[in-house]
Short mmCIF file of C-alpha atoms and ligand atoms in Angstrom, two decimals:
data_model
loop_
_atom_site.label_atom_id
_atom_site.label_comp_id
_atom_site.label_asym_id
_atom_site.label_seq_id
_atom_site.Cartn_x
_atom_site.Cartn_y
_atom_site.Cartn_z
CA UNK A 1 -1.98 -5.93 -23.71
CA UNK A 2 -5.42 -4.73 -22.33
CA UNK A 3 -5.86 -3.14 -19.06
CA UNK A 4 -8.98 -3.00 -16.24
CA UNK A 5 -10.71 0.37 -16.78
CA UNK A 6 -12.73 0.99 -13.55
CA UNK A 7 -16.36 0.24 -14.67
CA UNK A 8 -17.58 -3.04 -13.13
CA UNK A 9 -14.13 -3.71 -11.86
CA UNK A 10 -13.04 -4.95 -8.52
CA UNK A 11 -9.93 -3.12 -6.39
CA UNK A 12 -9.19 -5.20 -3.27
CA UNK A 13 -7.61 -1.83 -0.83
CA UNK A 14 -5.60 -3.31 2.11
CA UNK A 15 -5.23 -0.79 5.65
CA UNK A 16 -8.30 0.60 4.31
CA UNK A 17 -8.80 2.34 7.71
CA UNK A 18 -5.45 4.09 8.18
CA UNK A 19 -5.01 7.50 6.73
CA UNK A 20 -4.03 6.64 3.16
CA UNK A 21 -6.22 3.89 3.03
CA UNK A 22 -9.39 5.81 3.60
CA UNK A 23 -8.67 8.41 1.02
CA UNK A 24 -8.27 5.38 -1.60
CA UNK A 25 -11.22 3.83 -0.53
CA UNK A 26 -12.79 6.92 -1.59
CA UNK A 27 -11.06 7.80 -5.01
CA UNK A 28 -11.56 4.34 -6.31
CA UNK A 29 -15.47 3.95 -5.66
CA UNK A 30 -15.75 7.74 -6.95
CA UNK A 31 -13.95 6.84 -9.90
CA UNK A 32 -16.37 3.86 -10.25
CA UNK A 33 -15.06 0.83 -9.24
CA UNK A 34 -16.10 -1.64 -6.45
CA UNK A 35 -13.76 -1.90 -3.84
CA UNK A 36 -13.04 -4.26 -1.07
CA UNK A 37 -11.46 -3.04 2.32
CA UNK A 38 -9.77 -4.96 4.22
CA UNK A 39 -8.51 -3.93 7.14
CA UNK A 40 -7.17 -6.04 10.53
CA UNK A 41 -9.47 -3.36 12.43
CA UNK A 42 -12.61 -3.90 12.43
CA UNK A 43 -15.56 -1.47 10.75
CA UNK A 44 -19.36 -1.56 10.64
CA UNK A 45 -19.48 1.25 8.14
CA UNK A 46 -21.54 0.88 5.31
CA UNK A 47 -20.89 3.09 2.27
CA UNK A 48 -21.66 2.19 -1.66
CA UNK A 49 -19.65 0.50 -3.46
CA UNK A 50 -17.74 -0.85 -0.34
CA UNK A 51 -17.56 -4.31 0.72
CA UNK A 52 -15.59 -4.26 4.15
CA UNK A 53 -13.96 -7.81 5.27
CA UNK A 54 -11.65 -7.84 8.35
CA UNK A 55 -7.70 -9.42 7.59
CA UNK A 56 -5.15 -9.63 9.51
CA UNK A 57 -2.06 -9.35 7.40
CA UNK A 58 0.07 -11.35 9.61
CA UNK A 59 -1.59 -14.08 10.31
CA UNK A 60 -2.60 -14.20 6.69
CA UNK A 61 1.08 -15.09 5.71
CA UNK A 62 1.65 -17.70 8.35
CA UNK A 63 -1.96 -19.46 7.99
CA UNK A 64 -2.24 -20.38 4.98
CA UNK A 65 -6.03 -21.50 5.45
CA UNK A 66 -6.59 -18.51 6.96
CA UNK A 67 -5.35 -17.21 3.34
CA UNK A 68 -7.76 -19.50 1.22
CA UNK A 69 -10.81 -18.67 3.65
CA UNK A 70 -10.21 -15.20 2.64
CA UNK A 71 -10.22 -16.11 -1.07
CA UNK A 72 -13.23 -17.79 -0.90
CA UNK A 73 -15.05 -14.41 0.53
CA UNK A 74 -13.40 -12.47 -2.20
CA UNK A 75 -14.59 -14.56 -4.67
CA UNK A 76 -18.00 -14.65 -3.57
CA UNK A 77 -17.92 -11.01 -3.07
CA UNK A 78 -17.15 -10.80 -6.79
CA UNK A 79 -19.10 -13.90 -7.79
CA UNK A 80 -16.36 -15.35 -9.47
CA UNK A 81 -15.18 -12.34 -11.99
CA UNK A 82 -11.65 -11.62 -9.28
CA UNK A 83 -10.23 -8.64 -8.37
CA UNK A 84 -8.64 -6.25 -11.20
CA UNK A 85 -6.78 -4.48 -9.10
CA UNK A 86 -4.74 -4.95 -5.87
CA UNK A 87 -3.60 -1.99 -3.42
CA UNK A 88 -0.98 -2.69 -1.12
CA UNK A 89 -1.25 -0.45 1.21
CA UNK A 90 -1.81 -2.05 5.14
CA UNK A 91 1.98 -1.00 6.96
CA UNK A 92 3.25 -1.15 10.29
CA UNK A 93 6.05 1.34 11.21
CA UNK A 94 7.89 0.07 13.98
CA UNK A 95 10.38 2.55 15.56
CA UNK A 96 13.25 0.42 17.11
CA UNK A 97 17.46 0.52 17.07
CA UNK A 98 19.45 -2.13 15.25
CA UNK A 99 20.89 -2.98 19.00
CA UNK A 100 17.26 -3.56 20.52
CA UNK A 101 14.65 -4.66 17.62
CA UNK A 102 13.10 -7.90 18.36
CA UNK A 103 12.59 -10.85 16.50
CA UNK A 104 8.78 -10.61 17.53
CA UNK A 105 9.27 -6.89 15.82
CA UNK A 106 11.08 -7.85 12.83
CA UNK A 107 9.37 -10.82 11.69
CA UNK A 108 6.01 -8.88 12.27
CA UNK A 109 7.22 -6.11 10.41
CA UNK A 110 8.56 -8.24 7.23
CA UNK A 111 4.99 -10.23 7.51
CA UNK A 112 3.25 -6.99 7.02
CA UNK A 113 4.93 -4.67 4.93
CA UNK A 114 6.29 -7.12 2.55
CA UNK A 115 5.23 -10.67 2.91
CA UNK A 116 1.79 -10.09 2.59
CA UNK A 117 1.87 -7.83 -0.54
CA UNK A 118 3.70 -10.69 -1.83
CA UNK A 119 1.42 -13.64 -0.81
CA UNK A 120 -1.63 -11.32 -1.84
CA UNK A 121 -0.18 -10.79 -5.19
CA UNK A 122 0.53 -14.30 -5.57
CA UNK A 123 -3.16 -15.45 -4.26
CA UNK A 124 -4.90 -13.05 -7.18
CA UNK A 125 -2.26 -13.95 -9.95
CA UNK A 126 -4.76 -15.76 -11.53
CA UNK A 127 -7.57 -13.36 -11.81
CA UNK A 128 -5.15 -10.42 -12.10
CA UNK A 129 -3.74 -11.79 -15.29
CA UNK A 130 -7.50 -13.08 -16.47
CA UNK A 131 -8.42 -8.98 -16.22
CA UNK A 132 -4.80 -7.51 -17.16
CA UNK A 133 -5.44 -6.31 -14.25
CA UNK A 134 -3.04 -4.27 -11.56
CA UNK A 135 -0.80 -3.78 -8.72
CA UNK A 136 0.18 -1.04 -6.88
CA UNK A 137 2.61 -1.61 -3.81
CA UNK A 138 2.68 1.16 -1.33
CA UNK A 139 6.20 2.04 -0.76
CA UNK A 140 7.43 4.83 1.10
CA UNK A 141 10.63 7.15 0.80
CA UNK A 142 12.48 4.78 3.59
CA UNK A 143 13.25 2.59 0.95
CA UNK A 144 15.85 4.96 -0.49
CA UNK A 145 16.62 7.46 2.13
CA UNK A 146 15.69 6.97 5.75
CA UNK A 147 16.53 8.04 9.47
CA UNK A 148 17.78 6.54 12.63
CA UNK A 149 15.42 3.36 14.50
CA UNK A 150 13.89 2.95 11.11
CA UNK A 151 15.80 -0.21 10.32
CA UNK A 152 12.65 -2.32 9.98
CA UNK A 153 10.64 -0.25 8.29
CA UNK A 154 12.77 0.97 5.69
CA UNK A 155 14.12 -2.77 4.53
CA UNK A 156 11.24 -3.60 4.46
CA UNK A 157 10.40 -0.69 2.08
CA UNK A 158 13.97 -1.41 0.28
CA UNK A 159 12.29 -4.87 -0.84
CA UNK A 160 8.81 -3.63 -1.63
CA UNK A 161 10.13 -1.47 -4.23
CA UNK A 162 12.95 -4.23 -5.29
CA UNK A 163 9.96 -6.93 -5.35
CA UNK A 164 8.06 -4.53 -7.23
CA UNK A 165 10.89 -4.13 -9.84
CA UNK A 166 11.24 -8.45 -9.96
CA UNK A 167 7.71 -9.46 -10.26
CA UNK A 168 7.30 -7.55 -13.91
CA UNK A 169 9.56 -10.43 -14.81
CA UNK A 170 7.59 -12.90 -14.18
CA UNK A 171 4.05 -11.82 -14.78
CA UNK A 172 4.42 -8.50 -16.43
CA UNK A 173 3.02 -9.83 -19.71
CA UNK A 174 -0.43 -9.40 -18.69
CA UNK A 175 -0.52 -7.65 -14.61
CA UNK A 176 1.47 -3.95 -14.47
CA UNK A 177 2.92 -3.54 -10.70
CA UNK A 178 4.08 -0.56 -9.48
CA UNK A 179 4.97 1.36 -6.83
CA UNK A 180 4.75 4.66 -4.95
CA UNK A 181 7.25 5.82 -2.84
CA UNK A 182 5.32 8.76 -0.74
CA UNK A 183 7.51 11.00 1.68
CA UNK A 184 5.68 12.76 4.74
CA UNK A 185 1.56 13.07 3.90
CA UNK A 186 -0.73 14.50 6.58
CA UNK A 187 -2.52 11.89 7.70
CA UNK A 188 -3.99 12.09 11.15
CA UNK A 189 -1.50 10.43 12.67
CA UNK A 190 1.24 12.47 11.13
CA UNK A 191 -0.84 15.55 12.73
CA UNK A 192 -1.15 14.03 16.19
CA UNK A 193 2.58 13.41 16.22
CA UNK A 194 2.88 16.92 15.73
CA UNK A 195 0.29 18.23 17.87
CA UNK A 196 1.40 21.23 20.10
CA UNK A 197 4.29 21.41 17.77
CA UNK A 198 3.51 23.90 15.57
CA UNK A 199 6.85 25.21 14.52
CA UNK A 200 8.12 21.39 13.89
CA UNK A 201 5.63 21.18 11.97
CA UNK A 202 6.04 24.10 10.34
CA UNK A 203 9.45 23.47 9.62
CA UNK A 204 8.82 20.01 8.16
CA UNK A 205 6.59 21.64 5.60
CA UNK A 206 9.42 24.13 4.84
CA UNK A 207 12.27 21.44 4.20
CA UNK A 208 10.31 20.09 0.89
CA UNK A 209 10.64 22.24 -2.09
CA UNK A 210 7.17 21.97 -2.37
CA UNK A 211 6.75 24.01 0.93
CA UNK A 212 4.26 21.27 2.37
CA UNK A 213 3.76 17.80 3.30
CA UNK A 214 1.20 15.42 0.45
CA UNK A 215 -2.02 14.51 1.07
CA UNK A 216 -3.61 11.19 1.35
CA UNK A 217 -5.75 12.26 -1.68
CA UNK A 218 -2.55 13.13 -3.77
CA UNK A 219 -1.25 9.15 -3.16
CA UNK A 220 -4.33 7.76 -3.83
CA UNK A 221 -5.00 9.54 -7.06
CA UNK A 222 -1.84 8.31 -7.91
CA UNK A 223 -2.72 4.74 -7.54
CA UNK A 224 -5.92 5.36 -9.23
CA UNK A 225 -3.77 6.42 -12.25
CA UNK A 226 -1.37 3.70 -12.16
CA UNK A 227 -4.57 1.37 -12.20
CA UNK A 228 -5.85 3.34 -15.08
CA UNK A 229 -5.52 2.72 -18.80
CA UNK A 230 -4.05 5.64 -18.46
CA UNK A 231 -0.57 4.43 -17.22
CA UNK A 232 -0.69 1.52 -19.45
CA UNK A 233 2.83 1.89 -20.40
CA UNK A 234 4.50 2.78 -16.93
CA UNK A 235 5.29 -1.08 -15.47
CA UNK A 236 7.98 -1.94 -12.56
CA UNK A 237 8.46 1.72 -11.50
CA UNK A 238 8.43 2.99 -8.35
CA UNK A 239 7.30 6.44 -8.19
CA UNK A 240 8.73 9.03 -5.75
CA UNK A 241 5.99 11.51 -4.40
CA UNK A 242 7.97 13.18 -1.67
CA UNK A 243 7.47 16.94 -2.92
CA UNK A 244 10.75 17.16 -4.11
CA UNK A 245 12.53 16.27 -0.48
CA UNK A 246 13.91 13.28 -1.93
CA UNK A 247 16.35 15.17 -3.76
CA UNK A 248 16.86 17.11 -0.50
CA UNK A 249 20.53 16.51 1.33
CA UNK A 250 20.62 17.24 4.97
CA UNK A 251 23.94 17.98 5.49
CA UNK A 252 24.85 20.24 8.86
CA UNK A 253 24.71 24.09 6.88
N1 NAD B 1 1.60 8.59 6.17
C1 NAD B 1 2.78 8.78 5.65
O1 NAD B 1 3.42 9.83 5.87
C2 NAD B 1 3.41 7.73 4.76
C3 NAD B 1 4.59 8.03 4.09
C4 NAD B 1 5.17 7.07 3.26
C5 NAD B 1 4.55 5.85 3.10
N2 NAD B 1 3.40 5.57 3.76
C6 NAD B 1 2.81 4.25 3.55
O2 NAD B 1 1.44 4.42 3.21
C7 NAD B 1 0.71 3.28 3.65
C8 NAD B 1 -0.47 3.74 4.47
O3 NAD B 1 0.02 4.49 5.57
P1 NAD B 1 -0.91 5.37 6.53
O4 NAD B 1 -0.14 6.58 6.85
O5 NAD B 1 -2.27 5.46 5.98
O6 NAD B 1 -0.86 4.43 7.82
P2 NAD B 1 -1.99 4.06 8.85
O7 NAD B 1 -1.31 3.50 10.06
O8 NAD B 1 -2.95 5.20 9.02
O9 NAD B 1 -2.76 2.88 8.10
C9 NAD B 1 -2.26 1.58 8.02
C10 NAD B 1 -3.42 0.63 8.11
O10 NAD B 1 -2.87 -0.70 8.06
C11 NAD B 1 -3.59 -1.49 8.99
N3 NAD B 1 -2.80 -2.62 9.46
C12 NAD B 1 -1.79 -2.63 10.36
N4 NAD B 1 -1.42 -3.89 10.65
C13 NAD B 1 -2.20 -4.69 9.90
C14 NAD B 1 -2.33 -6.10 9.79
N5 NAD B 1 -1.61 -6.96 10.53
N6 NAD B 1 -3.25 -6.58 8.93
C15 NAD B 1 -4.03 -5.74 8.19
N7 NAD B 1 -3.99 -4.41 8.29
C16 NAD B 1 -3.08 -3.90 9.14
C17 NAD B 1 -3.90 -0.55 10.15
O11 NAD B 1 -4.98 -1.04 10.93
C18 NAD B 1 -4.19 0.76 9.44
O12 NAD B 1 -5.58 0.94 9.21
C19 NAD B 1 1.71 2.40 4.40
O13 NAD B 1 2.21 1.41 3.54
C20 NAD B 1 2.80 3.37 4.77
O14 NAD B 1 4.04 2.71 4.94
C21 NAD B 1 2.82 6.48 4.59
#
């Protein structure tokens, strides 16, 4: 089995404006490859190596036009050689009880996190396996150990990881997919949340055995790795990078 290495390759980045996303954005095209960000924002910003096209994850899975418009454009972005590797990474974390979440919420949140990923990976099968290229899913720690009003998020994380694990199955001959399963990282949002906070914050860094939260850069050289020849062995795993928390219990002391 070959895999992509980076030069004249193509890695199609999804939320490639959020926190994470930005920081991938950044360690692919340093690392040499050509990278499409997509994002449902919107972004002017020009940068080399970057071809930006606006997609909205959601109604990508219900409009299935919508899907093959956005095919075309990738194609003709890559004049016809496909994408060699595909980040998963565009999430919505929507905090509601298992008493009060809506359908509007739920549905939205399954399109998102996990529907899309899937569709996406299904949409580039073709040039994926044509490159032995691959597929990183962005997981998150929720889909093994999560918290209260995180119902949503974290099955939908629970199946990321489990679709992750099932697709090798079918297509694993000649695409690796895998997963990473990041706990806390200091992205900017993760810092507003905590602004004026200090010792919150403070004591979130001192729960992981690591003594801090990750950084975006640390999950997206991770993905740059598992897109690497590098990793060419490591197929249908989904990779903690929590800092040591997730070994953490939180019993009352
Ligand atoms: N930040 C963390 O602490 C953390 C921890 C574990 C896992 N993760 C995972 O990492 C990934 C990136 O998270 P982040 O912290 O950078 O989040 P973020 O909110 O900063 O970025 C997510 C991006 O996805 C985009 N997005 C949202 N809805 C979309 C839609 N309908 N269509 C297309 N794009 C859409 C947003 O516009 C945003 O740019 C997510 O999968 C998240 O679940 C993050």
């Amino acid at each position: 089995m070959q895999h992509a290495n980076s030069k004249n390759q193509w890695a199609l980045i999804t939320g490639a404006l959020g926190g994470i996303g930005q920081a991938l954005v950044h360690e692919f095209v340093n690392s040499g490859y050509s990278v499409i960000a997509t994002d449902v924002k919107h972004s002017d910003h020009k940068a080399d190596g970057v071809n930006f096209l606006a997609l909205d994850l959601d109604k990508f899975v219900l409009d299935e036009a919508y899907a093959m418009e956005f095919y075309q454009k990738v194609n003709l972005i890559t004049e016809g050689s496909g994408i060699s590797c595909l980040i998963n990474n565009a999430a919505i974390q929507i905090l509601a009880d298992s008493r009060a979440i809506t359908r509007e919420q739920w549905n939205l949140s399954f399109n998102v996190n996990l529907s899309a990923p899937f569709f996406l990976s299904q949409l580039f099968i073709k040039d994926l396996e044509r490159n032995f290229g691959s597929i990183v899913n962005i997981s998150s720690i929720h889909a093994t150990q999560t918290k209260k009003q995180f119902v949503a998020y974290a099955t939908t994380k629970a199946a990321l990881s489990a679709m992750t694990r099932n697709m090798v199955l079918d297509i694993g001959d000649k695409v690796r997919i895998n997963a990473i399963e990041p706990a806390a990282i200091a992205t900017a949002m993760l810092k507003a949340g905590f602004a004026g906070k200090e010792q919150q914050y403070k004591k979130l860094e001192a729960f992981h055995p690591l003594g801090r939260v990750g950084t975006p850069q640390e999950i997206a050289k991770l993905a740059l790795f598992l897109s690497s020849d590098e990793a060419g062995f490591v197929q249908g795993a989904c990779i903690s990078a929590s800092g040591g928390i997730q070994g953490c219990l939180s019993d009352p002391s």
